[in-house]
mmCIF file of C-alpha atoms in Angstrom:
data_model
loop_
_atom_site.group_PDB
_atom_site.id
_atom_site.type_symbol
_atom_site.label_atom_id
_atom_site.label_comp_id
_atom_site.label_asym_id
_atom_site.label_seq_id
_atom_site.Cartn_x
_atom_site.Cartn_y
_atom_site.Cartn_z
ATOM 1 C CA UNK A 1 2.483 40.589 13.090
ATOM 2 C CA UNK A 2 3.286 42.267 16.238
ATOM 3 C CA UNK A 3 5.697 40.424 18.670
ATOM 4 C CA UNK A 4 6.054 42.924 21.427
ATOM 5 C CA UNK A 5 5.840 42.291 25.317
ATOM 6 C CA UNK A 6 3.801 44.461 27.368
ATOM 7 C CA UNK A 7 4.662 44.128 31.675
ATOM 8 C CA UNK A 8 2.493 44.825 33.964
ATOM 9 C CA UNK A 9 3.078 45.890 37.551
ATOM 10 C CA UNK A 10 -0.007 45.414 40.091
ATOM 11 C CA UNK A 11 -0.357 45.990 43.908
ATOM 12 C CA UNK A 12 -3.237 45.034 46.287
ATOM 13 C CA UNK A 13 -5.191 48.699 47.198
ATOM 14 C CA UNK A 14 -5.785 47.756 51.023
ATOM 15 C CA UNK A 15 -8.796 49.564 51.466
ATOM 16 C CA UNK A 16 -10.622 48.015 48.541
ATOM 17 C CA UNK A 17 -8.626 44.897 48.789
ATOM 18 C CA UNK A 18 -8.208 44.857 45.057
ATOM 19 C CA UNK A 19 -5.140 44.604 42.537
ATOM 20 C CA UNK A 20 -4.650 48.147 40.674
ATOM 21 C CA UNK A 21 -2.176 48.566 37.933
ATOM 22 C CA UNK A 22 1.084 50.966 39.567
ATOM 23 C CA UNK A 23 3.061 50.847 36.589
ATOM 24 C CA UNK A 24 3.732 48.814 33.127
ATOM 25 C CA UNK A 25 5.848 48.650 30.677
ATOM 26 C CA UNK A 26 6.319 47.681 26.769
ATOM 27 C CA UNK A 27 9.309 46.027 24.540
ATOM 28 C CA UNK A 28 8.100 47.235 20.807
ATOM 29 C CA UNK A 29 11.077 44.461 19.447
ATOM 30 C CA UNK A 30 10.129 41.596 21.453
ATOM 31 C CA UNK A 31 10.850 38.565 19.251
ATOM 32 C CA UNK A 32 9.830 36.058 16.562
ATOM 33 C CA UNK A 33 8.857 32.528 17.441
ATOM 34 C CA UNK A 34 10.153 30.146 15.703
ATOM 35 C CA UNK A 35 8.527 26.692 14.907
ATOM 36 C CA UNK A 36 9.879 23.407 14.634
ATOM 37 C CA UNK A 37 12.117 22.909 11.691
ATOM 38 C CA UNK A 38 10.215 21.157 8.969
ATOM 39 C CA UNK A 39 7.009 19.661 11.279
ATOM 40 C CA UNK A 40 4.856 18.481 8.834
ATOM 41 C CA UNK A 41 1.446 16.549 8.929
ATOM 42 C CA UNK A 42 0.144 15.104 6.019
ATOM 43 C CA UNK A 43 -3.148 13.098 5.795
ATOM 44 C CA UNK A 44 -6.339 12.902 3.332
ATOM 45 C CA UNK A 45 -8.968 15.349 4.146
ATOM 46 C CA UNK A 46 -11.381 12.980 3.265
ATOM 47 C CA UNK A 47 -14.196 12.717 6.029
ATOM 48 C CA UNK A 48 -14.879 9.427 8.188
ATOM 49 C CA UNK A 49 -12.042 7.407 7.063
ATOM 50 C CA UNK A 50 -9.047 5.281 8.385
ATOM 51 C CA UNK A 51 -6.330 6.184 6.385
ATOM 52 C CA UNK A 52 -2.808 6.678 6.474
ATOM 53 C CA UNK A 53 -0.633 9.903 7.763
ATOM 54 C CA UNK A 54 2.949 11.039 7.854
ATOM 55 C CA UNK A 55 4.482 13.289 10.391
ATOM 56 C CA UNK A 56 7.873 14.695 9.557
ATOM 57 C CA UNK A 57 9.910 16.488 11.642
ATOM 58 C CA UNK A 58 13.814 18.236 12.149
ATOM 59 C CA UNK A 59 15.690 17.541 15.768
ATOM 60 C CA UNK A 60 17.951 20.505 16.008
ATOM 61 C CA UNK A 61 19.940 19.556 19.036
ATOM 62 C CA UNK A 62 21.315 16.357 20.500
ATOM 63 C CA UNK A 63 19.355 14.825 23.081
ATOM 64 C CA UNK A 64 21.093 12.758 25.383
ATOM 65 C CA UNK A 65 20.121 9.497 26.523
ATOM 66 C CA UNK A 66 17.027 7.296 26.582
ATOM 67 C CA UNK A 67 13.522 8.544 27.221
ATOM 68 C CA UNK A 68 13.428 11.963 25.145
ATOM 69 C CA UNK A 69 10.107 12.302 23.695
ATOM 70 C CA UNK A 70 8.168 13.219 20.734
ATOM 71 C CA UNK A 71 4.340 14.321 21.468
ATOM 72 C CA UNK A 72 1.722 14.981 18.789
ATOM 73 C CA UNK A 73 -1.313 16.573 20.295
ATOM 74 C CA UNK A 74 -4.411 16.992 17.827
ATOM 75 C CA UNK A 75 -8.272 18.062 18.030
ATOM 76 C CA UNK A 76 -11.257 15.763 19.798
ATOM 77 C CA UNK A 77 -12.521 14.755 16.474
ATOM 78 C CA UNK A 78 -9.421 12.720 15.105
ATOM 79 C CA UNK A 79 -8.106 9.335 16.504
ATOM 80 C CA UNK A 80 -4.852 9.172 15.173
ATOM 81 C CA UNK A 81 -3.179 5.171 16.324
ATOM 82 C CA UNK A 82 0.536 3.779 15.924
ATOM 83 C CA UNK A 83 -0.289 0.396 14.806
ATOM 84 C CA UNK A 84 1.106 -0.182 12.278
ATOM 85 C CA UNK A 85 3.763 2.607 12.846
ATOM 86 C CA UNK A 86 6.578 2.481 10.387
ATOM 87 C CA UNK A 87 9.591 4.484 10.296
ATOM 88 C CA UNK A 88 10.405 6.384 7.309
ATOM 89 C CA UNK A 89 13.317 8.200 8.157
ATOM 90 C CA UNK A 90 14.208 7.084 12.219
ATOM 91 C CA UNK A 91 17.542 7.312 12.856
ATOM 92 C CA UNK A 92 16.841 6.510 16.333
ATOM 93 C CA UNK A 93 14.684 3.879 17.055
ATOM 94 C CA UNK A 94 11.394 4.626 19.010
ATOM 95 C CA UNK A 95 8.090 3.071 20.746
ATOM 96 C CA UNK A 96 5.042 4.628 20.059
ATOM 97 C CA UNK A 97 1.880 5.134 22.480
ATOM 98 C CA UNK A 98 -1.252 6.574 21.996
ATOM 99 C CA UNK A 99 -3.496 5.386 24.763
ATOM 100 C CA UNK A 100 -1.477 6.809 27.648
ATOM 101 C CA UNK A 101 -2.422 10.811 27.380
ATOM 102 C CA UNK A 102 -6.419 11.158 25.632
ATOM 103 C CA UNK A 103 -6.173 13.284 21.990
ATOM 104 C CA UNK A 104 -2.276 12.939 22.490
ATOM 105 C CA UNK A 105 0.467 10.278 20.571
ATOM 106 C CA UNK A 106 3.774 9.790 21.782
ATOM 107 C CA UNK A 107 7.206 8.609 20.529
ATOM 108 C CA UNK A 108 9.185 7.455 23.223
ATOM 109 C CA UNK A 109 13.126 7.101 21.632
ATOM 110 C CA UNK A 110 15.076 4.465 23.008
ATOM 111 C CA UNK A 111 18.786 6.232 22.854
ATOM 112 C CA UNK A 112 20.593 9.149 22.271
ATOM 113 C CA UNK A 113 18.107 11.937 19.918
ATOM 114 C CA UNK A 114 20.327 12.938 17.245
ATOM 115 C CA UNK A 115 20.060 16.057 15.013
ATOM 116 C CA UNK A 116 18.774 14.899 11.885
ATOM 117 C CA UNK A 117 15.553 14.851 9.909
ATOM 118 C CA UNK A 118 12.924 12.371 10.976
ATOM 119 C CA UNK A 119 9.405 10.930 9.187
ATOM 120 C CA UNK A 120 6.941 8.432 10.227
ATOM 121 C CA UNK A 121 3.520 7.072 8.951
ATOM 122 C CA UNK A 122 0.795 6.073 10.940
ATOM 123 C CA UNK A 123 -2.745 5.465 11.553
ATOM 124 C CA UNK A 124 -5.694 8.181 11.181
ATOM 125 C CA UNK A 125 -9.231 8.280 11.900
ATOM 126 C CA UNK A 126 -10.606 11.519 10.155
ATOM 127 C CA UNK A 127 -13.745 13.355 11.903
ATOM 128 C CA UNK A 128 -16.851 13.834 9.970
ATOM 129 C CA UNK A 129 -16.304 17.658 9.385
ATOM 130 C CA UNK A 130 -13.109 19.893 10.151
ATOM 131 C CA UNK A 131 -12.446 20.148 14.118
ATOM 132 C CA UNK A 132 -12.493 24.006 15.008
ATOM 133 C CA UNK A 133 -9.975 24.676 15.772
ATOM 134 C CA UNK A 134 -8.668 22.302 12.644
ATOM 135 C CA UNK A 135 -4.908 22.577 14.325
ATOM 136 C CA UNK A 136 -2.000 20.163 15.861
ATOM 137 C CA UNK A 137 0.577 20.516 17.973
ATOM 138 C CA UNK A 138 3.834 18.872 18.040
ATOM 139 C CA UNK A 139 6.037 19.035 20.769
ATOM 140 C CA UNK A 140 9.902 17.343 21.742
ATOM 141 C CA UNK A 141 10.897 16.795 25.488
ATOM 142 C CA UNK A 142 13.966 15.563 26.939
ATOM 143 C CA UNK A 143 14.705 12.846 28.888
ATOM 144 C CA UNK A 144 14.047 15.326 31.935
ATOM 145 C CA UNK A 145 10.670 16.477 30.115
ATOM 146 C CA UNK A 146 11.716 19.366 29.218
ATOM 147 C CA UNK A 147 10.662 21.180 26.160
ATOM 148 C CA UNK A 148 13.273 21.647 23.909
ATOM 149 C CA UNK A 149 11.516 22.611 20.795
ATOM 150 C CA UNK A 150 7.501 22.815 19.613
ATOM 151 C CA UNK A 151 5.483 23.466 16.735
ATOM 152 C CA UNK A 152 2.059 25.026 17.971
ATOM 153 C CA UNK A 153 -1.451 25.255 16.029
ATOM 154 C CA UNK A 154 -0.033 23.594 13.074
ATOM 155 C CA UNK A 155 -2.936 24.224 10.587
ATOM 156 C CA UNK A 156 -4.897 20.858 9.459
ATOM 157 C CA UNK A 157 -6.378 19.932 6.319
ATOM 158 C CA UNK A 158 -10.257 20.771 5.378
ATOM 159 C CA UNK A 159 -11.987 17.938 5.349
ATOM 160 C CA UNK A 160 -13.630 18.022 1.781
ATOM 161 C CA UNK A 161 -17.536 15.973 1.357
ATOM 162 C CA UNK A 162 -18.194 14.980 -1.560
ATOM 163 C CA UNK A 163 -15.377 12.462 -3.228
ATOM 164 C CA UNK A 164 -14.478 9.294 -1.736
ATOM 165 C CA UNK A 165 -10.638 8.645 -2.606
ATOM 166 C CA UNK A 166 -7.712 6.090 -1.369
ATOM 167 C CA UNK A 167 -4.352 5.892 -2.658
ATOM 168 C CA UNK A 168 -3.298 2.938 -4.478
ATOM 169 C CA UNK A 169 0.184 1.105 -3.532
ATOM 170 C CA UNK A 170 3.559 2.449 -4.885
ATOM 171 C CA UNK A 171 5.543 0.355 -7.063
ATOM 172 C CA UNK A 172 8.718 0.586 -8.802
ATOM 173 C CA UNK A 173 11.143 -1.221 -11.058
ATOM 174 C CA UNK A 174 14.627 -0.340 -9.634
ATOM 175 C CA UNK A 175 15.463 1.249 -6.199
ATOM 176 C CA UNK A 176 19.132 1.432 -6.855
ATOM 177 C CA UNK A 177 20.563 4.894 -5.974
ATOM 178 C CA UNK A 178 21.542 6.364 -8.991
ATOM 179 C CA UNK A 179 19.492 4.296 -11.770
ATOM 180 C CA UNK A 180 16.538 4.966 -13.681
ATOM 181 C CA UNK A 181 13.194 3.827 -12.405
ATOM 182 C CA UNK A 182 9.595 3.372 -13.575
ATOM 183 C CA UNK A 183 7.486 4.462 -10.473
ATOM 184 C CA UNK A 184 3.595 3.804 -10.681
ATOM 185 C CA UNK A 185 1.382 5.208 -8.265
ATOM 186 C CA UNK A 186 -2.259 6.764 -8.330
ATOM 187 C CA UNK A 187 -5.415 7.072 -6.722
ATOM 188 C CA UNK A 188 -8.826 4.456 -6.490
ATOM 189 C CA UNK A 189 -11.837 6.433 -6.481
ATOM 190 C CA UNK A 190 -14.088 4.146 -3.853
ATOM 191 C CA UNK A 191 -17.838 5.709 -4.408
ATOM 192 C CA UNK A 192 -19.309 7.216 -7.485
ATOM 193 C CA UNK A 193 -19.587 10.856 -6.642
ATOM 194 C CA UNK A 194 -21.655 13.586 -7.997
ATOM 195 C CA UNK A 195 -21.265 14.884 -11.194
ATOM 196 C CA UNK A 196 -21.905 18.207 -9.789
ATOM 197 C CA UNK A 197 -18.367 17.566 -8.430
ATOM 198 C CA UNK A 198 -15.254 18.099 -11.116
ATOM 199 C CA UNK A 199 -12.075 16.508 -10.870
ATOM 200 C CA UNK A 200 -10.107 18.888 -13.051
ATOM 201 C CA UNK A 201 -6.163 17.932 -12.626
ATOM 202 C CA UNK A 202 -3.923 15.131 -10.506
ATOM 203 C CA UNK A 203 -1.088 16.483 -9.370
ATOM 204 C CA UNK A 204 2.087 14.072 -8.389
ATOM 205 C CA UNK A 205 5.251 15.552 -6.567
ATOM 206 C CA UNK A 206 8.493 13.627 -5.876
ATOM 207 C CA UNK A 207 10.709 13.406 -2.885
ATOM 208 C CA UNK A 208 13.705 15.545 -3.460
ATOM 209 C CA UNK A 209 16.466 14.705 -5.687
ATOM 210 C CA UNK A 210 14.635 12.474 -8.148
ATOM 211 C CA UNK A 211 14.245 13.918 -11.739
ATOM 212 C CA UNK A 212 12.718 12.974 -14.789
ATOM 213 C CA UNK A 213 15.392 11.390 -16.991
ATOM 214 C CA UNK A 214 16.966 14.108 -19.643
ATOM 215 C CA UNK A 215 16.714 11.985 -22.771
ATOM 216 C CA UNK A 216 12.725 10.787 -22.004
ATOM 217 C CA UNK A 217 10.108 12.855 -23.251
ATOM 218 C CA UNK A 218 7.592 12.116 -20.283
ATOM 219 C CA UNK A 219 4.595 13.912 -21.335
ATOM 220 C CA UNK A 220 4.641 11.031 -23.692
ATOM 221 C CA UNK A 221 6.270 8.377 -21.635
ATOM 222 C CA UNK A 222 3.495 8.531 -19.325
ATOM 223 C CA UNK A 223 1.532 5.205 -19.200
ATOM 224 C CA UNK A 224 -1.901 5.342 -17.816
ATOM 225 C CA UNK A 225 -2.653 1.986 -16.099
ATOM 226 C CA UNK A 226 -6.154 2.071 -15.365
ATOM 227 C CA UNK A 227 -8.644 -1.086 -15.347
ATOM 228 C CA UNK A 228 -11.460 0.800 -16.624
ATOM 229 C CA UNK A 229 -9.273 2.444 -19.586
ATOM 230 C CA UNK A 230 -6.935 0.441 -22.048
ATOM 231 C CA UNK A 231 -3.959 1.089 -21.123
ATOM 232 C CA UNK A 232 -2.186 4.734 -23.230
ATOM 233 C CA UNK A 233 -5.571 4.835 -24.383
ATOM 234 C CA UNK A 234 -6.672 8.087 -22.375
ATOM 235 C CA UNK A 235 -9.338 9.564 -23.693
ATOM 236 C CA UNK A 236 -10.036 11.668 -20.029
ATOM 237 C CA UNK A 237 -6.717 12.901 -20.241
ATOM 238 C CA UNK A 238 -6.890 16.649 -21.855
ATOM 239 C CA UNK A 239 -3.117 17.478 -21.444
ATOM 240 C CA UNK A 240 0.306 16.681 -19.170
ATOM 241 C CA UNK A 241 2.448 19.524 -17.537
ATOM 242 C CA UNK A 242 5.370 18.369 -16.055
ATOM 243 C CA UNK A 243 8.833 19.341 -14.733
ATOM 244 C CA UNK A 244 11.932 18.026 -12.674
ATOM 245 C CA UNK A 245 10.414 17.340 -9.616
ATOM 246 C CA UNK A 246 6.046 17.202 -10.157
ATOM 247 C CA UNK A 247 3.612 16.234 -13.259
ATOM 248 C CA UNK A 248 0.178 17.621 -13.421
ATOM 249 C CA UNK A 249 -2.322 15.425 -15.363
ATOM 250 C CA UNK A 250 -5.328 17.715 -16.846
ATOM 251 C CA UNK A 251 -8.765 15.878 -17.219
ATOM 252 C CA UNK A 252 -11.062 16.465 -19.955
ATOM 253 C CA UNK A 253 -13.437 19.461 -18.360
ATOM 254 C CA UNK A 254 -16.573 17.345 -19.157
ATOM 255 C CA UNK A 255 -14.642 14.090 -18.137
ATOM 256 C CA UNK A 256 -16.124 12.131 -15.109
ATOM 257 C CA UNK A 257 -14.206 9.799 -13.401
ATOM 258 C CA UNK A 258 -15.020 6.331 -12.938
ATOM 259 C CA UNK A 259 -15.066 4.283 -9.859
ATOM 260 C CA UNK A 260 -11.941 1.757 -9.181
ATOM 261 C CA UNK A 261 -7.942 2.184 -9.850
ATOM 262 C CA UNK A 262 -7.049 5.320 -11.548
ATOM 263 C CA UNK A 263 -3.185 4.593 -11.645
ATOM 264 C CA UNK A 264 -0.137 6.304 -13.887
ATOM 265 C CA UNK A 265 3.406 4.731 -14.611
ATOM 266 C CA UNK A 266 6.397 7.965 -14.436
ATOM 267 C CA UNK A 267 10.429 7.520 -15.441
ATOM 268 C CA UNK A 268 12.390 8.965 -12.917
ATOM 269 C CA UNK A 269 16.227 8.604 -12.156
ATOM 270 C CA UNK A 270 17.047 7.990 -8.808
ATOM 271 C CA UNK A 271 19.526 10.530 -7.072
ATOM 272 C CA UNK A 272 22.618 9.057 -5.496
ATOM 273 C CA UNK A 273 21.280 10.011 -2.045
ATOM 274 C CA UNK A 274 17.580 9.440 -0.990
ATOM 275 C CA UNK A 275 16.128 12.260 0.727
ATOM 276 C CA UNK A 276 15.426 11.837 4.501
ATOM 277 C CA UNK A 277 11.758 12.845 3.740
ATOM 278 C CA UNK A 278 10.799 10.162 1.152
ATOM 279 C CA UNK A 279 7.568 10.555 0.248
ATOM 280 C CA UNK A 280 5.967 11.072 -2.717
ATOM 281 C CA UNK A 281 2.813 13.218 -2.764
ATOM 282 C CA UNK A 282 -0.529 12.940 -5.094
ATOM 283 C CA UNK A 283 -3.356 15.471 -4.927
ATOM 284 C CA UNK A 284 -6.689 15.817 -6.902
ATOM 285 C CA UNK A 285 -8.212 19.438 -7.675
ATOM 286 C CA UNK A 286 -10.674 21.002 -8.887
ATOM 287 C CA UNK A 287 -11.203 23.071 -11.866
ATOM 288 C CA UNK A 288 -9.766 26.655 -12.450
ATOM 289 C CA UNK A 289 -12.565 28.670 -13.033
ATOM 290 C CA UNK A 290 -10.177 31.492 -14.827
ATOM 291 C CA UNK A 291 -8.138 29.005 -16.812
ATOM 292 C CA UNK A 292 -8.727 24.982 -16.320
ATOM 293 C CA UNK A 293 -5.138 24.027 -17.355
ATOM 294 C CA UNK A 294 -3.738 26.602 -14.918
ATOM 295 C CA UNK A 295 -4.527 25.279 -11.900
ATOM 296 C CA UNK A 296 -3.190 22.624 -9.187
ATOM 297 C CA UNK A 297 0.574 23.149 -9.358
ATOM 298 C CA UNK A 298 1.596 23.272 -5.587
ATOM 299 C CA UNK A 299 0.374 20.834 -2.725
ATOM 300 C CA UNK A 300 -1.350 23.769 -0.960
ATOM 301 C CA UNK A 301 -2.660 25.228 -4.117
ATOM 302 C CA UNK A 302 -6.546 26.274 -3.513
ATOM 303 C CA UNK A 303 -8.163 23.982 -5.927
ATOM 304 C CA UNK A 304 -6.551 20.822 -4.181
ATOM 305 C CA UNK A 305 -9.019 19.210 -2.879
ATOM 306 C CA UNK A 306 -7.770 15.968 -1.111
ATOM 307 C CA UNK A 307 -4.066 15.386 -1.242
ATOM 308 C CA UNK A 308 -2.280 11.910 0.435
ATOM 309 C CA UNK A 309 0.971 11.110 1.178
ATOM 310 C CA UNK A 310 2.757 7.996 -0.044
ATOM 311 C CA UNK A 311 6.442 7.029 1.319
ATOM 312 C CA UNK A 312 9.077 5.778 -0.836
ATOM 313 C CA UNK A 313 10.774 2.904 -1.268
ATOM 314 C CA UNK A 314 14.403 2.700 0.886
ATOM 315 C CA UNK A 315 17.658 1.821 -1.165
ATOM 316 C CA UNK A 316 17.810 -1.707 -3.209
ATOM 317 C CA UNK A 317 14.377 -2.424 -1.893
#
C-alpha cells in the first residue's frame, strides 16, 4: 500500500480572498505504521449476547509512574463492561472504567507500566448485526496522556445469525508446570438451530508451549463427554486431525447437533513456563464445500463461524 506524504503549500489570493495552492511537494518513501505489538480482541460473533472477551496486548516501553493508561475504543453497537474484569496476564495491577468516556473502556494502572505482554477478560454485549465500521481501537497513554503506542481499526468479528453457542467451563487435572494434564473444554449449543445450517468441524487451539504428550495417541485418547452421547461413543464424530499445538474434530456431514453440552477431554503436557497469553481457543465451522475434512484449521480460517476465547488455568491452580 502506498505510504507516501504529499505537502501542500497555500496562500490567501487577496483579491479573491481565497487559499490557492503556490507550491507542494511529495516523499514517495514516507513510512510504514506500525501497530501495537500483539493487540488482540477476541469475542463470539454471536449476535445479542453477553458473553465473555479477551483483549491482549504488548507494552514496548517502560512507563513511569502511576496513572498511564490503557483505552479500548469500539463501535455504537457493542457495550463492552469490566465487571467482572480479571487479569490474565497483569503484571501491573490496574482499575478498570467504562462509564467515564461513552463507547470507550479504560485501564487505569496503578504503578510503574512495564514492558511485558499483558491479557485481560471482560464483559461484552454483542450488537444485533456487525457495526459498520465492525473495527476497535486500542490506544496506551502515559501518565502525562500522551500516546505512546496505538492499534487503529482493529478489524472485529462478523456477527454470524443463525447458531446460538456458549462455551462451557475449562477444567483440568494437573496445573503443575511441567506435568501431564487432561484438559476438557467444549461448547453448549443453547437453541436448536436450523438444519439448513451445518456444523462441519470444532477446532481447539492451545496457548503456546503445551503439546500433546509423545507416547499418547490422541486421535484415540480423545474422550467425548457429552450428556446427550455416551461417553467415546461418537457416532457424529467422522474423523480427528490433530497436531502439537490444535485438534480439529470433523462431524459426520449429515450429523446435526443437538442442543446442551457438547464437551471433549485432550492430554496435554504442560510446558515448564506458561505463556503470558493463556488462553485456549475453540471455534465451530462450517463445511468445506471442495473437501469437508479440509477445512477449519486456523482461527481466522473462512469457514469459522463463531470462535470464543477461554483463559487458562495459572500455575498449581
Amino acid at each position: 500500500s502506498y505510504t507516501g506524504w504529499i505537502m501542500v503549500a497555500q496562500a490567501m489570493n487577496l483579491e479573491t480572498q481565497a487559499l490557492e495552492i503556490v507550491a507542494w511537494g511529495e516523499d514517495r518513501e514516507g513510512f510504514a505504521v506500525k501497530q501495537m505489538k500483539n493487540s488482540n480482541l477476541f469475542y463470539p460473533g454471536i449476535p445479542g449476547i453477553t458473553a465473555r472477551a479477551v483483549m491482549t496486548f504488548e507494552v514496548q516501553d517502560r512507563l513511569e509512574g502511576a496513572g498511564s493508561t490503557l483505552a479500548l475504543l469500539y463501535p455504537d453497537s457493542f457495550v463492552f463492561e469490566c465487571e467482572p474484569f480479571v487479569g490474565i496476564s497483569m503484571p501491573v495491577a490496574a482499575s478498570c472504567d467504562d462509564s467515564a468516556t461513552p463507547n470507550t473502556l479504560v485501564f487505569t494502572f496503578n504503578d510503574t507500566v512495564l514492558p511485558a505482554k499483558y491479557a485481560v477478560e471482560i464483559n461484552v454485549q454483542t450488537p444485533s448485526r456487525s457495526p459498520v465500521p465492525n473495527s476497535f481501537n486500542f490506544v496506551l497513554r502515559d501518565a502525562s496522556t500522551l500516546i505512546r503506542d496505538a492499534h487503529m481499526a482493529l478489524p472485529g468479528q462478523t456477527i454470524t445469525h443463525g447458531i446460538k453457542v456458549a462455551r462451557t467451563a475449562l477444567a483440568w487435572t494437573s496445573s503443575s508446570l511441567g506435568s501431564r494434564s487432561q484438559i476438557t473444554l467444549g461448547f453448549t449449543i443453547t437453541e436448536e438451530y436450523p438444519t439448513s445450517i451445518k456444523v462441519a468441524a470444532l477446532l481447539i487451539t492451545y496457548p503456546e508451549g503445551f503439546q500433546h504428550p509423545q507416547d499418547v495417541d490422541v486421535v484415540n485418547d480423545i474422550k467425548i463427554l457429552n450428556a446427550l452421547t455416551p461417553v467415546n461413543d461418537a457416532p457424529d464424530i467422522a474423523d480427528v486431525v490433530s497436531s502439537n499445538e490444535k485438534v480439529v474434530i470433523f462431524f459426520r456431514q449429515d450429523s446435526h447437533l443437538p442442543v446442551g453440552d457438547h464437551r471433549f477431554t485432550i492430554p496435554v503436557n504442560i510446558p515448564e513456563v506458561l505463556t503470558e497469553f493463556n488462553i485456549w481457543h475453540i471455534a465451530l465451522c462450517g463445511p468445506d464445500d471442495t473437501s469437508p475434512l479440509a477445512s477449519c484449521d486456523e482461527l481466522d480460517h473462512p469457514d469459522v463461524m463463531v470462535r470464543f476465547p477461554v483463559p487458562g488455568f495459572k500455575k498449581d491452580q
